[in-house]
Backbone as a ProteinNet text record, in pm:
[ID]
protein_1_A
[PRIMARY]
XXXXXXXXXXXXXXXXXXXXXXXXXXXXXXXXXXXXXXXXXXXXXXXXXXXXXXXXXXXXXXXXXXXXXXXXXXXXXXXXXXXXXXXXXXXXXXXXXXXXXXXXXXXXXXXXXXXXXXXXXXXXXXXXXXXXXXXXXXXXXXXX
[TERTIARY]
2769	2760.6	2842.2	2911.6	2973.5	2878	2828.3	2756.7	2802.6	2776	2875.5	2745.4	2750.1	2675	2776.3	2675.2	2651.6	2630.7	2602.2	2514.4	2540.7	2486.9	2522.8	2414.4	2459.3	2408.4	2443.5	2339.6	2270.6	2438.9	2476.1	2649.7	2711.9	2723.5	2830	2809.3	2647.8	2593.6	2743.1	2737	2816.2	2666.5	2719.1	2649.8	2586.9	2711	2665.4	2595.7	2619.6	2518.9	2412	2379.6	2223.1	2106.4	2217.4	2163.8	2063.2	2214.3	2125.7	2054.7	2033	1921.1	1809.8	1789.5	1666.2	1676.5	1744.5	1685.2	1608	1701.2	1628.9	1444.3	1495.3	1359.3	1202.5	1310.5	1175.3	1188	1244.4	1232	1114.1	1141.4	1016.5	905.4	960	802.9	749.3	758	701.7	664.1	749.1	760	658.9	721.2	656.5	546.5	550.4	447.6	330.4	355.9	283.5	231.8	261.8	207.4	338	233.2	294.7	342.1	481.7	403.8	589.7	605.8	768	852	923.4	979.9	1044.6	1152	1211.5	1109.8	1130.5	1028.6	1064.3	1164.3	1224	1301.6	1301.7	1272.8	1428.9	1466.9	1626.8	1790.8	1732.8	1845	1829.8	1781.3	1730.2	1718.1	1799.9	1761.7	1943.8	1885.4	2077.3	2021	2141.5	2019.2	2182.2	2096.1	2133.7	2106.2	2251.7	2269.9	2328.8	2240.4	2317.6	2400	2524	2556.4	2605.6	2623.9	2649.9	2802.3	2903.8	3020.5	2994.3	2982.3	2924.4	2799.7	2735.2	2557.5	2508.1	2368.6	2280.2	2163.6	2186.6	2098.7	1969.8	1989.1	1896	1863.3	1799.5	1814.1	1680.3	1734.4	1629.9	1675.1	1552.6	1607.6	1610.5	1622	1580.3	1582.4	1484.7	1467.7	1514	1651	1696.6	1639.3	1568.9	1537.9	1420.2	1346	1199	1184.4	1039.9	983.6	868.2	809.3	932	980.1	1118.9	1145.6	1125.6	1166.2	1101.9	1188.5	1126.2	1193.8	1097.9	1185.3	1105.7	1172.8	1108.3	1166.9	1217.3	1223.6	1260.8	1236.2	1313.9	1330.2	1472.7	1440.4	1544.1	1526.3	1608.5	1598.1	1563.5	1464.4	1372.3	1426.4	1593.2	1644.6	1714.1	1716.3	1784.2	1682.4	1520	1398.1	1457.6	1404.7	1349.7	1537.3	1593.6	1695.9	1689.7	1559.4	1552.1	1687.2	1732.3	1777.9	1659.4	1536.9	1458.6	1483	1470.9	1464.8	1596.3	1694.8	1840.9	1854.9	1801	1759.7	1741.3	1637.5	1504.6	1559.6	1644.2	1720.8	1814.9	1919.2	1998.6	1967.6	1824.4	1773.1	1726.2	1693.2	1616.6	1754.4	1877.5	2001.5	2107	2012.9	2083.3	1964.5	1831.6	1788.6	1805.3	1879.6	1853.5	1792.1	1807.6	1686.1	1591.9	1609.8	1544.6	1435.2	1441.9	1340.6	1259.3	1170	1001.2	1066.6	1013	1021.8	870.4	859.8	736.8	775.4	705.4	654.1	520.2	486.8	369.4	401.3	349	377.3	255.2	332	203.2	135.4	35.5	-65.1	-62.5	33.5	7.1	166.6	272.1	358.7	347.3	199.2	221.6	281.2	256.5	323.6	478.6	558.7	655.6	720.1	655.3	725	677	541.4	509.9	617.9	674.9	822.9	899.3	909.4	1048.7	1006.4	887.2	846.5	726.6	706.1	626.3	480	382.4	306.5	176.5	26.5	-56.7	-55	-36.9	-95.1	-245.7	-228.5	-374	-501.2	-548.2	-651	-567.7	-601.4	-534.5	-579.3	-495.7	-591.5	-455.2	-514.4	-418.7	-342.5	-209.5	-158.9	-38.6	-134.1	-85.1	-147	-269.4	-347.7	-328.9	-201.8	-195.7	-199.8	-277.4	-343.4	-216.7	-191	-72.8	-145.3	-59.6	-88.3	-63.5	-23.9	68.1	118.8	248.2	307.6	371.3	381.4	540.5	595.9	738.9	860.7	869.1	836.3	867.2	981	1017.6	1135.3	1217.7	1351	1393.7	1522.4
-7045.8	-7064.3	-7045.1	-7000.8	-7045.9	-7045.4	-7095.8	-7098.2	-7131.6	-7029.3	-7123	-7093.1	-7189.5	-7156.5	-7107.2	-7081.2	-7046.3	-7063.7	-7130.3	-7125.3	-7039.6	-6994	-6880.7	-6844.1	-6838.3	-6849	-6689.1	-6585.3	-6434.1	-6393.7	-6462.8	-6383.2	-6357.5	-6438	-6462.7	-6386.8	-6333.6	-6195.8	-6128.5	-6052.2	-5972.7	-5815	-5686.5	-5583.2	-5607.9	-5666.1	-5649.8	-5764.3	-5875.6	-6013.5	-5975.8	-5967.2	-5933	-5786.2	-5678.2	-5628.6	-5656	-5751.5	-5826.7	-5909.8	-6037.8	-6093.8	-5994	-5936.2	-5796.8	-5761.5	-5708.5	-5674.8	-5745.3	-5876.7	-5989.2	-5972.8	-6018.8	-6062.9	-5927.8	-5811.4	-5705.7	-5702.7	-5748.5	-5707.2	-5835	-5913.2	-6000.2	-6057.3	-6050.3	-6056.5	-5958.7	-5878.8	-5705.3	-5656.2	-5597.1	-5515.9	-5614.2	-5738.3	-5828.4	-5909.3	-5893.3	-5994.2	-5855.7	-5766.4	-5639.1	-5691.2	-5659.4	-5709.9	-5606.2	-5479.6	-5430	-5506	-5539.3	-5547.4	-5511.7	-5581.1	-5538.2	-5658	-5641	-5834.4	-5848.3	-5795.6	-5776.7	-5823.3	-5965.5	-5997.1	-5965.7	-5984.8	-6026.7	-6184.4	-6236	-6412.4	-6460.7	-6332.6	-6401.2	-6430.7	-6335	-6409.1	-6525.6	-6579.2	-6723.3	-6862.7	-6787.3	-6922.5	-6907.6	-7020.4	-7065.4	-6964.6	-6859.9	-6847.5	-6914.4	-6964.7	-6997.8	-6999.5	-6918.9	-6829.8	-6883.9	-6832.8	-6944.4	-6794.5	-6771.2	-6665.6	-6714.3	-6654.5	-6620.4	-6489.3	-6542.4	-6485.9	-6390.2	-6256.8	-6184.5	-6172	-6220.1	-6139.1	-6274.6	-6224.8	-6312	-6346.9	-6429.5	-6454.4	-6568.1	-6664.1	-6728	-6677.2	-6751.1	-6776.2	-6828.2	-6887.5	-6953.2	-6969.8	-6928.3	-6933.7	-7088.1	-7115.4	-7259.7	-7217.7	-7325.7	-7299.1	-7426.1	-7406	-7551.7	-7610.2	-7494.4	-7519.2	-7545	-7496.6	-7550.5	-7657.3	-7716.2	-7846.8	-7872.9	-7853.6	-7925.1	-7811.4	-7826	-7723.2	-7680.1	-7542.5	-7462.8	-7441.3	-7408.7	-7348.3	-7211.9	-7119.5	-7048.1	-6980.5	-6802.4	-6732	-6747.1	-6832	-6917.2	-6855.3	-6773.3	-6693.1	-6744.2	-6683	-6687.5	-6588.9	-6514.2	-6381.1	-6422	-6302.1	-6304.1	-6332.5	-6275.8	-6310	-6435	-6480.4	-6650.1	-6773.8	-6718.2	-6831.1	-6900.3	-7029.7	-7110.8	-7198.2	-7204.3	-7279.3	-7424.4	-7484.8	-7501.9	-7487.5	-7347.5	-7294.9	-7333.3	-7308.3	-7310	-7451.7	-7589.6	-7704.9	-7748.9	-7655.9	-7660.5	-7630.2	-7511	-7353.4	-7473.5	-7534	-7640.3	-7761.3	-7805.6	-7916.4	-7944.8	-7807.3	-7752.5	-7726.5	-7670.8	-7666.3	-7788.6	-7900.9	-7960.7	-8084.4	-8096	-8081.3	-8063	-7955.7	-7886	-7922.7	-7956.8	-7981.6	-8172	-8219.9	-8363.5	-8393.9	-8528.8	-8638.4	-8661.3	-8714.7	-8738.9	-8635.4	-8510.8	-8405.1	-8361.6	-8363	-8315.3	-8176.9	-8129	-7980.4	-7955.6	-7821.4	-7765.7	-7622	-7603.8	-7502.5	-7422.8	-7290.8	-7213.4	-7204.5	-7307.5	-7290.4	-7205.4	-7123.5	-7051.8	-7172.1	-7159	-7252.4	-7292.8	-7229.1	-7269.9	-7324	-7362.4	-7425.2	-7563	-7583.9	-7719.7	-7828.1	-7837.5	-7940.5	-7930.4	-7808.2	-7832.7	-7880.9	-7850.4	-7866.9	-7989.5	-8106.8	-8245.7	-8308.1	-8266	-8328.6	-8347.3	-8318.6	-8298	-8368.8	-8408.4	-8509.8	-8424.3	-8298.8	-8255.5	-8293.9	-8304.2	-8339	-8228.2	-8162.9	-8074.4	-8126.1	-8071.2	-8029.6	-8039.5	-7978	-7832.9	-7780.8	-7719.4	-7592	-7507	-7459.5	-7325.3	-7228.3	-7098.2	-6977.3	-6882.7	-6748.4	-6623.3	-6554.8	-6539	-6426.9	-6374.7	-6262.5	-6143.7	-6147.5	-6198	-6139.4	-6290.4	-6403.2	-6505.4	-6669.9	-6710.4	-6818.8	-6902.4	-6980.8	-7071.4	-7172.1	-7313	-7406.8	-7479.5	-7572.2	-7577.1	-7736.6	-7751.4	-7881.8	-7892.2	-8056.4	-8104.3	-8217.9	-8201.8	-8314.2	-8429.2	-8568	-8568.4	-8668.5	-8682.4	-8712.2	-8823.5	-8840.3	-8930.6	-9008.9
-18059.2	-17931.6	-17849.4	-17737.1	-17646.4	-17494.7	-17426.5	-17391.7	-17207.7	-17109.3	-17029.5	-16894.1	-16817.4	-16630.4	-16530.1	-16480.3	-16324.9	-16214.7	-16098.9	-16045.8	-15924.8	-15884.4	-15739.8	-15643.2	-15524.2	-15386.3	-15375.7	-15340.5	-15313.8	-15233.2	-15173.3	-15115	-15215.6	-15334.9	-15473	-15600.3	-15568.3	-15643.9	-15705.9	-15753	-15779.6	-15848.9	-15832.1	-15827.7	-15971.2	-16116	-16227.8	-16210.4	-16195.2	-16254.2	-16164.9	-16077	-16041.8	-16048.7	-16124	-16249.5	-16332.5	-16405	-16562.9	-16504.8	-16373.4	-16366.5	-16378.1	-16265.5	-16296.5	-16408	-16462.9	-16607.1	-16664.3	-16701	-16762.6	-16704.6	-16620.3	-16581.8	-16559.5	-16569.1	-16591.5	-16767.5	-16812.2	-16950.9	-16939.8	-16915.5	-16979.5	-16894.5	-16786.5	-16664.9	-16645.4	-16690.6	-16626.2	-16817.5	-16856.7	-16983.7	-17104	-17134.3	-17260.7	-17226	-17082.2	-17052	-17013.7	-17045.2	-16935.6	-16823.7	-16754.3	-16584	-16497.2	-16421.5	-16378.3	-16190.9	-16185.2	-16019	-16027.6	-15909.8	-15849.6	-15851.6	-15953.4	-15936.8	-15835.9	-15790.1	-15668.1	-15529.1	-15525.3	-15344.7	-15215.1	-15213.6	-15129.7	-15098.6	-15148.8	-15178.4	-15225.5	-15324.4	-15385.6	-15291.5	-15206.4	-15040	-15032.8	-15030.5	-14983.8	-15137.2	-15236.8	-15375.6	-15406.8	-15508.3	-15569.8	-15691.4	-15773	-15897.2	-16005.1	-16088.2	-16259.1	-16382.4	-16434.7	-16469.2	-16584.1	-16720.5	-16810.7	-16911	-16948.1	-17040.4	-17172.5	-17234.7	-17368.4	-17356.7	-17330.3	-17317.2	-17173.8	-17232.8	-17096.7	-17091.1	-17152.8	-17146.2	-17089.4	-16978	-16971	-17018.8	-17055.2	-17176.3	-17098.4	-17003.2	-16939.5	-16831.5	-16718.9	-16567.4	-16485.3	-16373.9	-16368.8	-16146.6	-16057.3	-15944.7	-15853.3	-15774.9	-15664.1	-15564.5	-15485.1	-15358.5	-15276.6	-15307.3	-15204.4	-15077.9	-14977.1	-14873.1	-14840.5	-14947.6	-14871.5	-14930.7	-14870.9	-14929.6	-14943.5	-15103.8	-15198.7	-15261.4	-15316.1	-15357.5	-15458.4	-15469.6	-15557.7	-15639.2	-15777.4	-15953	-15976.7	-16032.2	-16046.9	-16138.2	-16135.7	-16309.2	-16373.9	-16396.2	-16496.5	-16647.8	-16702.8	-16823.9	-16947	-17058.6	-17147.6	-17206.1	-17289.7	-17351.1	-17485.8	-17507.6	-17637.9	-17734.4	-17768.3	-17911.2	-17883.7	-17782	-17759.4	-17758.8	-17752.4	-17791.7	-17936.6	-17889	-17993.8	-18013.9	-17928.1	-17941.1	-17832.9	-17741.2	-17668.8	-17523.4	-17501.8	-17405.9	-17291.1	-17271	-17226	-17089.8	-17148.3	-17153.4	-17091	-17152.2	-17088.9	-16952	-16954.9	-16833.1	-16726.2	-16742.9	-16705.9	-16630.1	-16639.1	-16670.5	-16558.4	-16627.6	-16483.7	-16329.3	-16371.9	-16239	-16157.8	-16248.3	-16195.6	-16101.9	-16235.2	-16097.6	-16046.7	-16000	-15884.1	-15752.3	-15747.4	-15691.7	-15635.8	-15496.6	-15458.7	-15505.7	-15573.5	-15645.2	-15532.9	-15392.3	-15272.5	-15268.2	-15320.7	-15351	-15448	-15373.5	-15502.2	-15552	-15672.2	-15669.3	-15744.3	-15699.9	-15741.9	-15872.9	-15906.4	-16008.2	-16009	-16022.7	-16066.8	-16203.4	-16279.2	-16457.2	-16508.3	-16576.4	-16703.8	-16738.6	-16757.7	-16832.9	-16986.8	-17049.6	-17220.2	-17213.3	-17098.6	-17087.8	-17025.7	-16968.9	-16914	-16993	-17124.3	-17232.8	-17194.5	-17218.3	-17205.4	-17064.5	-16942.7	-16833.6	-16813.6	-16878	-16916.8	-16969.9	-17046.5	-17107.4	-17033.1	-16948.6	-16774	-16725.1	-16717.4	-16637.4	-16557	-16516.7	-16389.4	-16431.6	-16339.8	-16369.8	-16318.8	-16355.5	-16278.7	-16121.5	-15999.4	-15884.3	-15828.9	-15893.3	-15818.6	-15944.4	-15882.1	-15955.1	-16025.2	-16151.3	-16239.2	-16145.2	-16139.9	-16103.9	-16157.9	-16138.2	-16162.4	-16142.1	-16140	-16063.1	-16201.3	-16123.3	-16205.5	-16329	-16313.5	-16505.5	-16584.4	-16495.6	-16608.8	-16535.7	-16674.1	-16563.4	-16539	-16418.3	-16369.1	-16335.8	-16357	-16260.5	-16196	-16055.3	-15985.5	-16028.2	-16057.2	-16096.7	-16046.1	-16031.3	-15900.4	-15988	-15984.3	-16068.9	-15887.2	-15882.8	-15788.6	-15748.6	-15656.1	-15631.1	-15738.7	-15771.1	-15881.7	-15849.1
[MASK]
++++++++++++++++++++++++++++++++++++++++++++++++++++++++++++++++++++++++++++++++++++++++++++++++++++++++++++++++++++++++++++++++++++++++++++++++

């Protein structure tokens, strides 16, 4: 499996890459999770888009908001056919390294993934809540 990474600000997203990002996010967050909501939320323009490709196929994605305090990582997704290969962990590690070491990172984690994020150094920072009917918890990674 030949993998490549691209970290792209909004202005560098081609229509083709943006289409692939939106299609992957919709496939997982809307269809697979049976969550009817509008995924394009008006925030993509201020994010850094981390894209994981196998050849020309987008198989993983996350967006990072570097100008927020704390920085925010979200929309972490691995294509269903590529799960179980530790790509989610690699994607999250790439997201963490994209953030300056002096900055805290916030995530809104699906509750069932708490252990995964804890293995990367995150800790729960507040009470759980429902987001689009799915239990979530706030988690933070302190400056490294």
